Amino acid sequence: MSNGMASCARIGIVGLGRMGERIGRAAIQLGHEIVATHDVVAEPFALATNPDLAAAPRVQTLDEFWRVPMDMVAIATHGPTHCPYLLEGIERGNRRFLVEKPLATSLAEARLAASAASAVGARVVVNHGRRYCGIYDALTTMDGSDEMGSLRSGILTMGAGGLGCMGIHFFDLFNRALGRPRSVYATLTSPRGVNPRGDEFTDPGGTVVISYEGGRRALIDMGDDVGVPGRMEFVYERGRVVIESELEPWRILRRPAASRELPTSRYGTPLEEVSMPDFRPCEIIYATSGAITDALSDGPTVSGIEVGVESMEVYCALRWSALTGAPASVPLPAEAEDIRYAIT
Ligand SMILES: NC(=O)c1ccc[n+]([C@@H]2O[C@H](COP(=O)([O-])OP(=O)(O)OC[C@H]3O[C@@H](n4cnc5c(N)ncnc54)[C@H](O)[C@@H]3O)[C@@H](O)[C@H]2O)c1
């Protein structure tokens, strides 16, 4: 990222729920000005809980919102309006956006938005917040090191957060660590009760196996019948990283130097634990601040629209796999790219 509009940018926020509040809070902390806010409900969460946002100018209609001059537009509504609002914002002449994940509700819609942004040179950041947390770079730094060897797999187990809502963050993280997905196999579970963001949304959990180029793989197990926080493991040839809780220091276990060259079939070789220096947790306001700064910067994006398209590709592949009962190869057939999912 290079400095584009580092300070005091004019920011508009549409969607004033929990995430709209975080974006507003982070933007104000960074010294930016909230020049327009809009939400369809009378007393949205962000205005009820954050006096700074309650004091910012609020407009009643989307048309009024677009008429306010803004340096950056944050779209923190529910999934089905992310892309339509992005397209309308581009049409109205805006050129910098922070869009919440999931970028879209179908892969075709995500691709359309990416083309529209590219056609006019709009800078679109998709808030896959872990992209702004350097701690995850450690996974790649260790990949291929003498101590750990090649990264072979990533595993996430977690409760009922929905594969479209929470799972998509991890599809992006695994894409970042493991490379280009080749195929996806999934089975789904059934959500218990109504989706917390409204009964118009259906976001099943399930079990997903992603195969990446070079034989790497990821396993994501997020059943609706489980209510536990996320836990991850990244498994290398000669060691593993255990992330019991993302906000607490990770455990790094690896073979001692003397047993490094033993064959993998000697899997019983004991591992030693080493400390992880410079652990900085990926707290959500810190990550969101990174996304705002990315949207307001120039040069290559950290989490640009292509990142949102790629995570949607994994999501649509898993749904296609569950529908067809077979592994889904990526790229998907056009009919799979066109299906819309009621996710947010
Ligand atoms: N990046 C992250 O870490 C992260 C974390 C939480 C949520 N999110 C994403 O942010 C989005 C919002 O989530 P949330 O937790 O704030 O949900 P929420 O339900 O708390 O808030 C959404 C707000 O958007 C408003 N809204 C919905 N449709 C609208 C429309 N057409 N026009 C104007 N306002 C509209 C709603 O009235 C509500 O106030 C979701 O897509 C979610 O996946 C991202």
mmCIF file of C-alpha atoms and ligand atoms in Angstrom:
data_model
loop_
_atom_site.group_PDB
_atom_site.id
_atom_site.type_symbol
_atom_site.label_atom_id
_atom_site.label_comp_id
_atom_site.label_asym_id
_atom_site.label_seq_id
_atom_site.Cartn_x
_atom_site.Cartn_y
_atom_site.Cartn_z
ATOM 1 C CA MET A 1 0.000 0.000 0.000
ATOM 2 C CA SER A 2 1.290 3.491 -0.734
ATOM 3 C CA ASN A 3 -0.195 6.654 0.682
ATOM 4 C CA GLY A 4 -3.176 7.809 -1.388
ATOM 5 C CA MET A 5 -5.476 9.647 1.025
ATOM 6 C CA ALA A 6 -3.815 8.855 4.322
ATOM 7 C CA SER A 7 -5.692 11.337 6.489
ATOM 8 C CA CYS A 8 -9.062 13.013 6.808
ATOM 9 C CA ALA A 9 -10.864 11.338 3.948
ATOM 10 C CA ARG A 10 -14.636 11.803 3.570
ATOM 11 C CA ILE A 11 -16.272 8.427 4.187
ATOM 12 C CA GLY A 12 -19.874 7.330 3.698
ATOM 13 C CA ILE A 13 -21.252 4.173 5.318
ATOM 14 C CA VAL A 14 -24.304 2.285 4.123
ATOM 15 C CA GLY A 15 -25.438 -0.426 6.545
ATOM 16 C CA LEU A 16 -25.157 0.648 10.180
ATOM 17 C CA GLY A 17 -25.214 -2.674 11.983
ATOM 18 C CA ARG A 18 -22.403 -4.245 13.974
ATOM 19 C CA MET A 19 -19.893 -4.093 11.140
ATOM 20 C CA GLY A 20 -20.947 -0.603 10.030
ATOM 21 C CA GLU A 21 -20.266 0.491 13.608
ATOM 22 C CA ARG A 22 -16.777 -1.065 13.567
ATOM 23 C CA ILE A 23 -15.939 0.540 10.240
ATOM 24 C CA GLY A 24 -17.144 3.919 11.514
ATOM 25 C CA ARG A 25 -15.220 3.545 14.767
ATOM 26 C CA ALA A 26 -12.017 2.547 12.981
ATOM 27 C CA ALA A 27 -12.394 5.378 10.434
ATOM 28 C CA ILE A 28 -12.847 8.010 13.149
ATOM 29 C CA GLN A 29 -9.864 6.626 15.090
ATOM 30 C CA LEU A 30 -7.799 6.969 11.912
ATOM 31 C CA GLY A 31 -8.795 10.649 11.673
ATOM 32 C CA HIS A 32 -11.286 10.370 8.814
ATOM 33 C CA GLU A 33 -14.640 12.130 8.619
ATOM 34 C CA ILE A 34 -17.964 10.308 8.332
ATOM 35 C CA VAL A 35 -19.898 12.499 5.899
ATOM 36 C CA ALA A 36 -22.950 10.289 5.233
ATOM 37 C CA THR A 37 -24.640 7.316 6.851
ATOM 38 C CA HIS A 38 -27.646 5.375 5.634
ATOM 39 C CA ASP A 39 -29.637 2.387 6.843
ATOM 40 C CA VAL A 40 -33.113 1.107 6.115
ATOM 41 C CA VAL A 41 -34.110 0.691 9.756
ATOM 42 C CA ALA A 42 -35.068 3.567 12.056
ATOM 43 C CA GLU A 43 -32.612 2.898 14.899
ATOM 44 C CA PRO A 44 -29.701 0.866 13.597
ATOM 45 C CA PHE A 45 -27.165 -0.676 15.978
ATOM 46 C CA ALA A 46 -24.291 1.692 15.069
ATOM 47 C CA LEU A 47 -26.291 4.828 15.842
ATOM 48 C CA ALA A 48 -27.755 3.395 19.046
ATOM 49 C CA THR A 49 -24.340 2.397 20.413
ATOM 50 C CA ASN A 50 -21.791 4.866 19.033
ATOM 51 C CA PRO A 51 -22.402 8.574 19.805
ATOM 52 C CA ASP A 52 -19.780 9.668 17.231
ATOM 53 C CA LEU A 53 -21.686 7.890 14.490
ATOM 54 C CA ALA A 54 -25.026 9.114 15.813
ATOM 55 C CA ALA A 55 -23.657 12.645 15.441
ATOM 56 C CA ALA A 56 -22.568 12.069 11.819
ATOM 57 C CA PRO A 57 -24.865 13.195 8.978
ATOM 58 C CA ARG A 58 -27.591 10.635 8.301
ATOM 59 C CA VAL A 59 -29.628 10.492 5.092
ATOM 60 C CA GLN A 60 -32.955 8.734 4.698
ATOM 61 C CA THR A 61 -32.652 7.463 1.133
ATOM 62 C CA LEU A 62 -29.983 5.791 -0.930
ATOM 63 C CA ASP A 63 -30.393 8.457 -3.578
ATOM 64 C CA GLU A 64 -29.477 11.170 -1.034
ATOM 65 C CA PHE A 65 -26.532 9.044 0.094
ATOM 66 C CA TRP A 66 -25.060 8.902 -3.393
ATOM 67 C CA ARG A 67 -25.405 12.657 -3.809
ATOM 68 C CA VAL A 68 -22.977 13.323 -0.929
ATOM 69 C CA PRO A 69 -19.371 13.804 -2.160
ATOM 70 C CA MET A 70 -17.300 10.953 -0.645
ATOM 71 C CA ASP A 71 -13.683 9.819 -0.969
ATOM 72 C CA MET A 72 -14.590 6.279 0.081
ATOM 73 C CA VAL A 73 -17.814 4.328 0.385
ATOM 74 C CA ALA A 74 -18.157 1.522 2.930
ATOM 75 C CA ILE A 75 -20.837 -1.061 2.121
ATOM 76 C CA ALA A 76 -21.755 -2.962 5.292
ATOM 77 C CA THR A 77 -25.305 -4.019 4.444
ATOM 78 C CA HIS A 78 -26.364 -7.655 4.134
ATOM 79 C CA GLY A 79 -24.928 -9.834 1.349
ATOM 80 C CA PRO A 80 -27.616 -9.386 -1.347
ATOM 81 C CA THR A 81 -26.965 -5.618 -1.622
ATOM 82 C CA HIS A 82 -23.138 -5.674 -1.522
ATOM 83 C CA CYS A 83 -22.679 -5.918 -5.291
ATOM 84 C CA PRO A 84 -25.760 -3.921 -6.377
ATOM 85 C CA TYR A 85 -24.620 -1.015 -4.169
ATOM 86 C CA LEU A 86 -21.051 -1.317 -5.389
ATOM 87 C CA LEU A 87 -22.260 -1.179 -9.000
ATOM 88 C CA GLU A 88 -24.504 1.791 -8.253
ATOM 89 C CA GLY A 89 -21.682 3.579 -6.443
ATOM 90 C CA ILE A 90 -19.403 3.076 -9.440
ATOM 91 C CA GLU A 91 -22.163 4.297 -11.761
ATOM 92 C CA ARG A 92 -22.538 7.426 -9.605
ATOM 93 C CA GLY A 93 -18.824 8.182 -10.031
ATOM 94 C CA ASN A 94 -17.332 6.886 -6.778
ATOM 95 C CA ARG A 95 -13.919 5.220 -7.115
ATOM 96 C CA ARG A 96 -12.925 3.863 -3.691
ATOM 97 C CA PHE A 97 -14.903 1.214 -1.825
ATOM 98 C CA LEU A 98 -14.666 -1.009 1.204
ATOM 99 C CA VAL A 99 -17.154 -3.862 0.721
ATOM 100 C CA GLU A 100 -17.987 -6.369 3.402
ATOM 101 C CA LYS A 101 -17.599 -10.085 2.785
ATOM 102 C CA PRO A 102 -19.096 -12.083 1.227
ATOM 103 C CA LEU A 103 -18.496 -9.883 -1.814
ATOM 104 C CA ALA A 104 -21.558 -11.296 -3.568
ATOM 105 C CA THR A 105 -24.298 -13.907 -3.430
ATOM 106 C CA SER A 106 -23.201 -15.680 -6.629
ATOM 107 C CA LEU A 107 -19.897 -16.105 -8.385
ATOM 108 C CA ALA A 108 -21.299 -14.575 -11.577
ATOM 109 C CA GLU A 109 -22.284 -11.444 -9.626
ATOM 110 C CA ALA A 110 -18.812 -11.237 -8.052
ATOM 111 C CA ARG A 111 -17.175 -11.470 -11.486
ATOM 112 C CA LEU A 112 -19.514 -8.818 -12.913
ATOM 113 C CA ALA A 113 -18.628 -6.424 -10.094
ATOM 114 C CA ALA A 114 -14.903 -7.073 -10.607
ATOM 115 C CA SER A 115 -15.237 -6.295 -14.340
ATOM 116 C CA ALA A 116 -17.221 -3.121 -13.673
ATOM 117 C CA ALA A 117 -14.632 -1.912 -11.150
ATOM 118 C CA SER A 118 -11.749 -2.730 -13.444
ATOM 119 C CA ALA A 119 -13.409 -0.993 -16.424
ATOM 120 C CA VAL A 120 -13.364 2.381 -14.641
ATOM 121 C CA GLY A 121 -10.299 1.845 -12.430
ATOM 122 C CA ALA A 122 -12.319 1.789 -9.187
ATOM 123 C CA ARG A 123 -10.390 0.589 -6.145
ATOM 124 C CA VAL A 124 -12.438 -2.025 -4.310
ATOM 125 C CA VAL A 125 -11.283 -3.638 -1.095
ATOM 126 C CA VAL A 126 -13.161 -6.668 0.281
ATOM 127 C CA ASN A 127 -12.955 -6.880 4.057
ATOM 128 C CA HIS A 128 -11.265 -10.229 4.524
ATOM 129 C CA GLY A 129 -9.713 -8.742 7.645
ATOM 130 C CA ARG A 130 -7.051 -11.379 8.253
ATOM 131 C CA ARG A 131 -5.292 -10.028 5.140
ATOM 132 C CA TYR A 132 -4.389 -6.979 7.249
ATOM 133 C CA CYS A 133 -2.824 -8.999 10.049
ATOM 134 C CA GLY A 134 0.855 -9.731 9.424
ATOM 135 C CA ILE A 135 0.767 -12.612 11.906
ATOM 136 C CA TYR A 136 -0.687 -14.883 9.201
ATOM 137 C CA ASP A 137 2.363 -14.218 7.016
ATOM 138 C CA ALA A 138 4.233 -16.447 9.495
ATOM 139 C CA LEU A 139 2.420 -19.445 7.971
ATOM 140 C CA THR A 140 3.970 -18.669 4.588
ATOM 141 C CA THR A 141 7.367 -17.723 6.005
ATOM 142 C CA MET A 142 7.591 -21.153 7.665
ATOM 143 C CA ASP A 143 6.497 -22.880 4.433
ATOM 144 C CA GLY A 144 9.599 -24.438 2.893
ATOM 145 C CA SER A 145 11.866 -23.513 5.816
ATOM 146 C CA ASP A 146 14.531 -26.010 6.957
ATOM 147 C CA GLU A 147 12.814 -26.304 10.325
ATOM 148 C CA MET A 148 9.234 -26.972 9.167
ATOM 149 C CA GLY A 149 9.462 -28.106 5.550
ATOM 150 C CA SER A 150 6.590 -27.632 3.110
ATOM 151 C CA LEU A 151 3.108 -26.656 4.327
ATOM 152 C CA ARG A 152 0.830 -29.549 3.394
ATOM 153 C CA SER A 153 -2.566 -28.924 4.992
ATOM 154 C CA GLY A 154 -4.802 -26.573 6.948
ATOM 155 C CA ILE A 155 -7.577 -27.711 9.270
ATOM 156 C CA LEU A 156 -10.329 -25.665 10.870
ATOM 157 C CA THR A 157 -12.952 -26.944 13.268
ATOM 158 C CA MET A 158 -15.610 -24.509 14.429
ATOM 159 C CA GLY A 159 -19.245 -24.213 15.411
ATOM 160 C CA ALA A 160 -22.296 -23.018 13.531
ATOM 161 C CA GLY A 161 -21.060 -19.746 12.004
ATOM 162 C CA GLY A 162 -22.303 -20.587 8.493
ATOM 163 C CA LEU A 163 -19.985 -21.454 5.615
ATOM 164 C CA GLY A 164 -21.032 -18.281 3.751
ATOM 165 C CA CYS A 165 -20.618 -15.898 6.669
ATOM 166 C CA MET A 166 -17.710 -17.281 8.755
ATOM 167 C CA GLY A 167 -16.410 -20.026 6.496
ATOM 168 C CA ILE A 168 -15.568 -17.559 3.750
ATOM 169 C CA HIS A 169 -12.954 -15.842 5.961
ATOM 170 C CA PHE A 170 -11.149 -19.181 6.227
ATOM 171 C CA PHE A 171 -11.508 -20.033 2.527
ATOM 172 C CA ASP A 172 -9.601 -16.814 1.980
ATOM 173 C CA LEU A 173 -7.008 -17.616 4.651
ATOM 174 C CA PHE A 174 -6.449 -21.108 3.229
ATOM 175 C CA ASN A 175 -6.256 -19.732 -0.322
ATOM 176 C CA ARG A 176 -3.603 -17.317 0.918
ATOM 177 C CA ALA A 177 -1.565 -20.026 2.661
ATOM 178 C CA LEU A 178 -2.134 -23.000 0.338
ATOM 179 C CA GLY A 179 -2.459 -21.524 -3.154
ATOM 180 C CA ARG A 180 -4.882 -22.117 -5.989
ATOM 181 C CA PRO A 181 -7.863 -24.432 -5.290
ATOM 182 C CA ARG A 182 -8.329 -27.270 -7.777
ATOM 183 C CA SER A 183 -11.425 -29.005 -6.433
ATOM 184 C CA VAL A 184 -13.841 -28.821 -3.523
ATOM 185 C CA TYR A 185 -15.941 -31.550 -1.919
ATOM 186 C CA ALA A 186 -18.593 -30.744 0.686
ATOM 187 C CA THR A 187 -21.495 -32.100 2.666
ATOM 188 C CA LEU A 188 -23.851 -29.690 4.436
ATOM 189 C CA THR A 189 -25.608 -29.692 7.784
ATOM 190 C CA SER A 190 -28.931 -27.988 8.565
ATOM 191 C CA PRO A 191 -29.013 -24.697 10.470
ATOM 192 C CA ARG A 192 -30.843 -24.903 13.773
ATOM 193 C CA GLY A 193 -33.264 -22.012 14.151
ATOM 194 C CA VAL A 194 -33.439 -18.692 12.350
ATOM 195 C CA ASN A 195 -30.369 -16.958 10.911
ATOM 196 C CA PRO A 196 -29.296 -14.178 13.342
ATOM 197 C CA ARG A 197 -29.372 -11.598 10.511
ATOM 198 C CA GLY A 198 -32.920 -12.436 9.413
ATOM 199 C CA ASP A 199 -35.075 -15.356 8.295
ATOM 200 C CA GLU A 200 -34.501 -14.453 4.638
ATOM 201 C CA PHE A 201 -30.962 -15.860 5.009
ATOM 202 C CA THR A 202 -29.981 -19.528 4.831
ATOM 203 C CA ASP A 203 -26.341 -20.272 5.514
ATOM 204 C CA PRO A 204 -25.709 -23.940 6.249
ATOM 205 C CA GLY A 205 -22.594 -25.251 7.901
ATOM 206 C CA GLY A 206 -20.948 -28.497 6.903
ATOM 207 C CA THR A 207 -17.679 -30.201 6.088
ATOM 208 C CA VAL A 208 -15.514 -29.011 3.212
ATOM 209 C CA VAL A 209 -12.393 -30.565 1.722
ATOM 210 C CA ILE A 210 -10.412 -28.294 -0.606
ATOM 211 C CA SER A 211 -7.646 -29.703 -2.819
ATOM 212 C CA TYR A 212 -4.990 -27.228 -3.898
ATOM 213 C CA GLU A 213 -2.333 -27.311 -6.570
ATOM 214 C CA GLY A 214 0.709 -29.350 -5.582
ATOM 215 C CA GLY A 215 -1.261 -31.785 -3.407
ATOM 216 C CA ARG A 216 -1.954 -29.366 -0.576
ATOM 217 C CA ARG A 217 -5.343 -29.638 1.111
ATOM 218 C CA ALA A 218 -7.658 -27.984 3.612
ATOM 219 C CA LEU A 219 -10.390 -29.438 5.795
ATOM 220 C CA ILE A 220 -13.069 -27.172 7.214
ATOM 221 C CA ASP A 221 -15.552 -28.711 9.625
ATOM 222 C CA MET A 222 -18.234 -26.239 10.712
ATOM 223 C CA GLY A 223 -21.299 -28.299 11.574
ATOM 224 C CA ASP A 224 -24.544 -26.632 12.618
ATOM 225 C CA ASP A 225 -24.711 -29.255 15.359
ATOM 226 C CA VAL A 226 -21.568 -27.859 17.056
ATOM 227 C CA GLY A 227 -21.240 -24.734 19.197
ATOM 228 C CA VAL A 228 -17.525 -24.275 19.831
ATOM 229 C CA PRO A 229 -15.039 -21.505 18.921
ATOM 230 C CA GLY A 230 -12.701 -21.900 15.966
ATOM 231 C CA ARG A 231 -9.491 -23.924 16.259
ATOM 232 C CA MET A 232 -6.918 -24.319 13.470
ATOM 233 C CA GLU A 233 -3.910 -26.442 12.669
ATOM 234 C CA PHE A 234 -1.454 -25.955 9.832
ATOM 235 C CA VAL A 235 0.524 -29.116 9.192
ATOM 236 C CA TYR A 236 3.988 -28.991 7.644
ATOM 237 C CA GLU A 237 6.318 -31.838 6.656
ATOM 238 C CA ARG A 238 8.216 -31.604 9.937
ATOM 239 C CA GLY A 239 5.920 -29.766 12.317
ATOM 240 C CA ARG A 240 2.604 -28.119 12.995
ATOM 241 C CA VAL A 241 1.191 -24.756 14.030
ATOM 242 C CA VAL A 242 -1.672 -25.057 16.495
ATOM 243 C CA ILE A 243 -4.016 -22.065 16.797
ATOM 244 C CA GLU A 244 -6.190 -22.923 19.750
ATOM 245 C CA SER A 245 -7.633 -19.421 19.808
ATOM 246 C CA GLU A 246 -6.775 -16.879 17.132
ATOM 247 C CA LEU A 247 -6.309 -14.012 19.571
ATOM 248 C CA GLU A 248 -3.797 -15.891 21.729
ATOM 249 C CA PRO A 249 -0.203 -16.866 20.899
ATOM 250 C CA TRP A 250 0.026 -19.845 18.563
ATOM 251 C CA ARG A 251 1.935 -23.037 19.386
ATOM 252 C CA ILE A 252 4.716 -24.061 17.002
ATOM 253 C CA LEU A 253 5.831 -27.681 17.255
ATOM 254 C CA ARG A 254 8.548 -29.172 15.090
ATOM 255 C CA ARG A 255 11.063 -31.979 14.873
ATOM 256 C CA PRO A 256 14.382 -31.296 16.619
ATOM 257 C CA ALA A 257 17.256 -30.634 14.178
ATOM 258 C CA ALA A 258 18.716 -34.100 14.783
ATOM 259 C CA SER A 259 15.568 -35.883 13.513
ATOM 260 C CA ARG A 260 14.613 -33.513 10.695
ATOM 261 C CA GLU A 261 15.815 -35.785 7.893
ATOM 262 C CA LEU A 262 14.030 -38.916 9.108
ATOM 263 C CA PRO A 263 11.350 -40.124 6.681
ATOM 264 C CA THR A 264 7.751 -38.932 7.152
ATOM 265 C CA SER A 265 6.767 -42.516 8.004
ATOM 266 C CA ARG A 266 8.637 -41.984 11.297
ATOM 267 C CA TYR A 267 5.656 -39.895 12.372
ATOM 268 C CA GLY A 268 6.114 -40.914 15.994
ATOM 269 C CA THR A 269 9.304 -38.822 16.250
ATOM 270 C CA PRO A 270 8.645 -36.403 19.154
ATOM 271 C CA LEU A 271 8.202 -32.710 18.344
ATOM 272 C CA GLU A 272 9.650 -29.845 20.360
ATOM 273 C CA GLU A 273 7.765 -26.627 21.028
ATOM 274 C CA VAL A 274 9.369 -23.309 20.134
ATOM 275 C CA SER A 275 8.141 -19.869 21.100
ATOM 276 C CA MET A 276 6.513 -17.523 18.638
ATOM 277 C CA PRO A 277 8.073 -14.057 18.807
ATOM 278 C CA ASP A 278 6.156 -10.825 18.054
ATOM 279 C CA PHE A 279 2.643 -12.233 18.298
ATOM 280 C CA ARG A 280 0.093 -9.513 17.451
ATOM 281 C CA PRO A 281 -3.521 -10.741 17.560
ATOM 282 C CA CYS A 282 -5.774 -10.041 14.601
ATOM 283 C CA GLU A 283 -8.256 -7.902 16.525
ATOM 284 C CA ILE A 284 -11.189 -6.754 14.396
ATOM 285 C CA ILE A 285 -10.803 -2.956 14.709
ATOM 286 C CA TYR A 286 -7.100 -3.261 13.896
ATOM 287 C CA ALA A 287 -7.951 -5.394 10.844
ATOM 288 C CA THR A 288 -10.762 -3.044 9.759
ATOM 289 C CA SER A 289 -8.406 -0.053 10.060
ATOM 290 C CA GLY A 290 -6.105 -1.866 7.649
ATOM 291 C CA ALA A 291 -8.965 -2.353 5.193
ATOM 292 C CA ILE A 292 -9.912 1.346 5.316
ATOM 293 C CA THR A 293 -6.300 2.389 4.769
ATOM 294 C CA ASP A 294 -6.023 -0.086 1.887
ATOM 295 C CA ALA A 295 -9.125 1.376 0.209
ATOM 296 C CA LEU A 296 -7.707 4.883 0.580
ATOM 297 C CA SER A 297 -4.215 3.975 -0.648
ATOM 298 C CA ASP A 298 -2.729 3.730 -4.125
ATOM 299 C CA GLY A 299 -0.689 0.913 -5.648
ATOM 300 C CA PRO A 300 -1.523 -2.784 -5.342
ATOM 301 C CA THR A 301 -4.379 -3.660 -2.962
ATOM 302 C CA VAL A 302 -3.872 -6.024 -0.029
ATOM 303 C CA SER A 303 -7.392 -7.466 -0.191
ATOM 304 C CA GLY A 304 -8.705 -6.316 -3.549
ATOM 305 C CA ILE A 305 -11.833 -7.427 -5.332
ATOM 306 C CA GLU A 306 -10.071 -10.479 -6.833
ATOM 307 C CA VAL A 307 -9.611 -11.797 -3.282
ATOM 308 C CA GLY A 308 -13.378 -11.555 -2.762
ATOM 309 C CA VAL A 309 -14.012 -13.300 -6.086
ATOM 310 C CA GLU A 310 -11.642 -16.162 -5.188
ATOM 311 C CA SER A 311 -13.222 -16.794 -1.788
ATOM 312 C CA MET A 312 -16.672 -16.750 -3.455
ATOM 313 C CA GLU A 313 -15.374 -19.306 -5.943
ATOM 314 C CA VAL A 314 -14.616 -21.731 -3.094
ATOM 315 C CA TYR A 315 -18.018 -21.051 -1.534
ATOM 316 C CA CYS A 316 -19.896 -21.642 -4.795
ATOM 317 C CA ALA A 317 -17.807 -24.763 -5.454
ATOM 318 C CA LEU A 318 -18.718 -26.256 -2.087
ATOM 319 C CA ARG A 319 -22.421 -25.563 -2.662
ATOM 320 C CA TRP A 320 -22.183 -27.092 -6.154
ATOM 321 C CA SER A 321 -20.426 -30.131 -4.712
ATOM 322 C CA ALA A 322 -23.108 -30.567 -2.041
ATOM 323 C CA LEU A 323 -25.797 -30.246 -4.711
ATOM 324 C CA THR A 324 -24.242 -32.722 -7.126
ATOM 325 C CA GLY A 325 -22.841 -35.103 -4.489
ATOM 326 C CA ALA A 326 -19.417 -35.079 -6.172
ATOM 327 C CA PRO A 327 -16.189 -33.077 -5.949
ATOM 328 C CA ALA A 328 -16.511 -29.779 -7.851
ATOM 329 C CA SER A 329 -13.585 -28.860 -10.093
ATOM 330 C CA VAL A 330 -12.532 -25.229 -10.245
ATOM 331 C CA PRO A 331 -13.274 -23.364 -12.521
ATOM 332 C CA LEU A 332 -16.948 -24.210 -12.102
ATOM 333 C CA PRO A 333 -19.436 -24.693 -14.924
ATOM 334 C CA ALA A 334 -21.438 -21.552 -15.812
ATOM 335 C CA GLU A 335 -24.646 -22.932 -14.285
ATOM 336 C CA ALA A 336 -22.862 -23.262 -10.923
ATOM 337 C CA GLU A 337 -21.507 -19.707 -11.154
ATOM 338 C CA ASP A 338 -25.036 -18.346 -11.736
ATOM 339 C CA ILE A 339 -26.698 -19.796 -8.616
ATOM 340 C CA ARG A 340 -27.532 -17.182 -5.982
ATOM 341 C CA TYR A 341 -27.249 -18.045 -2.299
ATOM 342 C CA ALA A 342 -29.109 -16.250 0.491
ATOM 343 C CA ILE A 343 -25.967 -15.529 2.505
ATOM 344 C CA THR A 344 -24.616 -12.490 4.289
HETATM 345 N N1 LIG B 1 -15.220 -8.511 7.954
HETATM 346 C C1 LIG B 1 -15.650 -9.018 9.107
HETATM 347 O O1 LIG B 1 -14.872 -9.461 9.952
HETATM 348 C C2 LIG B 1 -17.127 -9.021 9.370
HETATM 349 C C3 LIG B 1 -17.624 -9.194 10.672
HETATM 350 C C4 LIG B 1 -19.009 -9.134 10.869
HETATM 351 C C5 LIG B 1 -19.852 -8.942 9.786
HETATM 352 N N2 LIG B 1 -19.338 -8.811 8.527
HETATM 353 C C6 LIG B 1 -20.222 -8.627 7.358
HETATM 354 O O2 LIG B 1 -20.786 -7.328 7.407
HETATM 355 C C7 LIG B 1 -22.114 -7.353 6.884
HETATM 356 C C8 LIG B 1 -23.047 -6.763 7.938
HETATM 357 O O3 LIG B 1 -22.979 -7.580 9.091
HETATM 358 P P1 LIG B 1 -23.486 -7.047 10.502
HETATM 359 O O4 LIG B 1 -22.998 -7.990 11.522
HETATM 360 O O5 LIG B 1 -23.167 -5.605 10.644
HETATM 361 O O6 LIG B 1 -25.060 -7.253 10.305
HETATM 362 P P2 LIG B 1 -26.218 -6.444 11.008
HETATM 363 O O7 LIG B 1 -27.473 -7.183 10.718
HETATM 364 O O8 LIG B 1 -25.830 -6.136 12.427
HETATM 365 O O9 LIG B 1 -26.223 -5.043 10.227
HETATM 366 C C9 LIG B 1 -26.537 -4.885 8.873
HETATM 367 C C10 LIG B 1 -27.192 -3.521 8.727
HETATM 368 O O10 LIG B 1 -27.431 -3.287 7.338
HETATM 369 C C11 LIG B 1 -28.711 -2.720 7.202
HETATM 370 N N3 LIG B 1 -29.193 -2.967 5.870
HETATM 371 C C12 LIG B 1 -29.569 -4.158 5.340
HETATM 372 N N4 LIG B 1 -29.963 -3.998 4.062
HETATM 373 C C13 LIG B 1 -29.830 -2.678 3.798
HETATM 374 C C14 LIG B 1 -30.049 -1.895 2.641
HETATM 375 N N5 LIG B 1 -30.520 -2.452 1.515
HETATM 376 N N6 LIG B 1 -29.804 -0.574 2.689
HETATM 377 C C15 LIG B 1 -29.351 0.005 3.841
HETATM 378 N N7 LIG B 1 -29.112 -0.695 4.977
HETATM 379 C C16 LIG B 1 -29.336 -2.020 4.948
HETATM 380 C C17 LIG B 1 -29.535 -3.396 8.276
HETATM 381 O O11 LIG B 1 -30.716 -2.660 8.571
HETATM 382 C C18 LIG B 1 -28.554 -3.446 9.432
HETATM 383 O O12 LIG B 1 -28.610 -2.288 10.234
HETATM 384 C C19 LIG B 1 -22.423 -8.821 6.567
HETATM 385 O O13 LIG B 1 -22.286 -9.032 5.185
HETATM 386 C C20 LIG B 1 -21.369 -9.598 7.345
HETATM 387 O O14 LIG B 1 -20.985 -10.819 6.755
HETATM 388 C C21 LIG B 1 -18.011 -8.832 8.319
#
